[in-house]
Coordinates of C-alpha atoms in Angstrom, one line a residue:
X280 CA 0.0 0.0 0.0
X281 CA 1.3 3.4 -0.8
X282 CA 0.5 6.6 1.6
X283 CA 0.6 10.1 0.5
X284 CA 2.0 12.9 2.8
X285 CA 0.7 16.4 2.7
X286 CA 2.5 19.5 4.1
X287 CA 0.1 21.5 5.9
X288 CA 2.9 23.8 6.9
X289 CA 2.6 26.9 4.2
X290 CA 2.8 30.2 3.0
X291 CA 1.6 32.0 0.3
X292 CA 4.5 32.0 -2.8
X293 CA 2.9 34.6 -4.6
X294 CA 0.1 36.8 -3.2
X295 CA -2.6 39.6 -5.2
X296 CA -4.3 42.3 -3.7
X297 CA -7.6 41.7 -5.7
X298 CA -9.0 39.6 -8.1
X299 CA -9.0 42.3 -10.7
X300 CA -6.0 44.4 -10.2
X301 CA -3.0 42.5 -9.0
X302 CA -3.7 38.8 -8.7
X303 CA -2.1 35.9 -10.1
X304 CA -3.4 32.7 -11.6
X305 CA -2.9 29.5 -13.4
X306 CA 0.1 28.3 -10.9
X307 CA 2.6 25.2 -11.6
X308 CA 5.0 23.9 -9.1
X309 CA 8.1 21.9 -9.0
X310 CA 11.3 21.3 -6.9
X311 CA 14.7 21.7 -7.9
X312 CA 17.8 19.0 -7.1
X313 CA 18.2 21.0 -4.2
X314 CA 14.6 20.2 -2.7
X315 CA 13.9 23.9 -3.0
X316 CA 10.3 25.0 -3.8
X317 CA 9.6 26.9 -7.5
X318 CA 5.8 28.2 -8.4
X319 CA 5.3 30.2 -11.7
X320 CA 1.9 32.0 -12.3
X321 CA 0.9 34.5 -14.8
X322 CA 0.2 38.1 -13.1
X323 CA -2.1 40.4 -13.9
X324 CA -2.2 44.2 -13.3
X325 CA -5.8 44.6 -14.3
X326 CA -4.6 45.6 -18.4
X327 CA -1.1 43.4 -18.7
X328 CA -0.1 39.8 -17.7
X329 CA 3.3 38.5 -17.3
X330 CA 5.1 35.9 -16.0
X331 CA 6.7 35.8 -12.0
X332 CA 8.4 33.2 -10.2
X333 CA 9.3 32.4 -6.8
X334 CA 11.4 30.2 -4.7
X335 CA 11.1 28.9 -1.4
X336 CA 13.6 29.4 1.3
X337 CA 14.2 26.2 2.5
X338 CA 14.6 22.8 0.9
X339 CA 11.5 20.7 1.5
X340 CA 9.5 23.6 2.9
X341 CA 7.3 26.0 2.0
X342 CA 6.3 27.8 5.3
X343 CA 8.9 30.5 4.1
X344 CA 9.4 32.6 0.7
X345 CA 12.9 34.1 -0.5
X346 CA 12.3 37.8 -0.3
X347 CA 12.7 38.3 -4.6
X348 CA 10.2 37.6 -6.3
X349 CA 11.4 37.1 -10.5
X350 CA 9.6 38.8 -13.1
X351 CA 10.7 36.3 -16.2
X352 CA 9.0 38.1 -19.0
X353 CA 8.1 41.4 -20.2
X354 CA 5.6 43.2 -19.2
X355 CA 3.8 44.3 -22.5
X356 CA 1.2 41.9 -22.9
X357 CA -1.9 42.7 -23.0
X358 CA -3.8 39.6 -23.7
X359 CA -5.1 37.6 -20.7
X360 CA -4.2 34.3 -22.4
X361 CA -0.4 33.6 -20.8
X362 CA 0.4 30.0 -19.3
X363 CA 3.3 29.2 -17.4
X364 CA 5.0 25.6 -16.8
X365 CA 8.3 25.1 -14.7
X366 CA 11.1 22.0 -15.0
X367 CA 13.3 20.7 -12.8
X368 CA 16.6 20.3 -14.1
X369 CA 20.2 19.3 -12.6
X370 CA 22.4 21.2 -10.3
X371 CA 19.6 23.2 -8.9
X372 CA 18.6 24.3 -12.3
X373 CA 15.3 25.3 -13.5
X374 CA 13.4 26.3 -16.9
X375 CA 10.4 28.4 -16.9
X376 CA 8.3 28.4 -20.3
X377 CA 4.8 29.9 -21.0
X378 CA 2.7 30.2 -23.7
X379 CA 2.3 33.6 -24.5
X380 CA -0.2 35.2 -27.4
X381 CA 0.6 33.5 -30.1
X382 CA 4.6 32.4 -28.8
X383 CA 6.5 30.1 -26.7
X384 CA 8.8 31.3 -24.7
X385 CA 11.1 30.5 -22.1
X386 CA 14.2 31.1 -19.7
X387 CA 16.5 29.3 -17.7
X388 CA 17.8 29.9 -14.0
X389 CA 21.3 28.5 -14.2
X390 CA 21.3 27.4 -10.6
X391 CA 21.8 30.9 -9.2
X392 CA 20.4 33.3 -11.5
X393 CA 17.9 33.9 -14.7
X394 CA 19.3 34.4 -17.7
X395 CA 19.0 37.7 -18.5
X396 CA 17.1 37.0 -22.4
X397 CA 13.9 35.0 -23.2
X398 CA 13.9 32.5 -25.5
X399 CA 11.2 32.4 -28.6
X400 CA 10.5 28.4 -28.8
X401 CA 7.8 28.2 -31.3
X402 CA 4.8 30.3 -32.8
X403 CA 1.8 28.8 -32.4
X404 CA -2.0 29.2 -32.7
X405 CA -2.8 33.4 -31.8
X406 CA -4.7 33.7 -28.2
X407 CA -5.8 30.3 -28.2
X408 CA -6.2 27.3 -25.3
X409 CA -5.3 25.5 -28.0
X410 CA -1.6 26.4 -27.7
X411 CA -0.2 25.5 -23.9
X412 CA 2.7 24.1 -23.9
X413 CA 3.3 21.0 -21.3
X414 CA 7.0 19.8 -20.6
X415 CA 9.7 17.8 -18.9
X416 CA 13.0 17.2 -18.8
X417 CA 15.3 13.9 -19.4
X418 CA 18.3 13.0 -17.1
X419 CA 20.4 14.8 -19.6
X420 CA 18.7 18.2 -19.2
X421 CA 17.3 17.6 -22.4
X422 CA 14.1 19.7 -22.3
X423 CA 10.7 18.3 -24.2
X424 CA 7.6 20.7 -24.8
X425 CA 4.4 18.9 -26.3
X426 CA 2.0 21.8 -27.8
X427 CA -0.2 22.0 -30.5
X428 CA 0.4 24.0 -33.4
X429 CA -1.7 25.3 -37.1
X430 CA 0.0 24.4 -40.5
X431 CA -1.8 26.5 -42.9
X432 CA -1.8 25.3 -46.7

């Protein structure tokens, strides 16, 4: 028989003021090597959305926040439909990728910071649900995206 275990011991990662002017939504989660919490969520300022990022403080905790909280890509967008994903990778590495518009893009946090560009993975379908991106990783660090795309003829 197998048992789950759930930490009732929390915090909030990323916190709004409102639901109309400074929220966040449509989390993911993961842990890094080093057991360290990550959650991605789009934010919203009531007009833009963009992608932020936080870690937790402690390995295998999340009862505490690190102070910064990472703003991964611009802030420019003004169409609600932006997805985020996050992937654990080696050596306490990360990679963040949303799905935003008509684009995916991404970024990697090299173990102590984010790298400073945004990557353009693909174009895809234009402010669609058709166009999240889901991901993982292999033991090489080899990174995977599944999303669905248009061919016009």
């Amino acid at each position: 028989s197998t048992s789950i275990t759930w930490d009732l011991s929390w915090s909030t990662a990323l916190l709004g003021t409102n639901y109309t002017t400074n929220y966040y939504s449509y989390p993911s989660i993961t842990q890094d090597s080093s057991g360290r919490i990550w959650v991605i969520a789009r934010y919203s300022d009531g007009t833009k959305y963009w992608i932020k990022a936080r870690r937790s403080l402690n390995p295998n905790s999340v009862s505490s926040w690190e102070s910064t909280t990472y703003e991964l890509s611009d802030s420019s967008n003004t169409s609600g439909v932006v997805f985020p994903g996050i992937i654990p990778l080696s050596n306490n590495k990360v990679y963040a990728f949303w799905y935003r518009h008509n684009a995916i893009e991404g970024k990697l946090f090299d173990g102590t910071n984010w790298n400073s560009n945004v990557t353009n993975i693909a174009t895809t379908w234009t402010d669609s649900y058709l166009g999240i991106p889901s991901g993982l990783a292999d033991s090489n660090d080899k990174i995977y995206l599944a999303y669905s795309s248009v061919s016009l003829l």
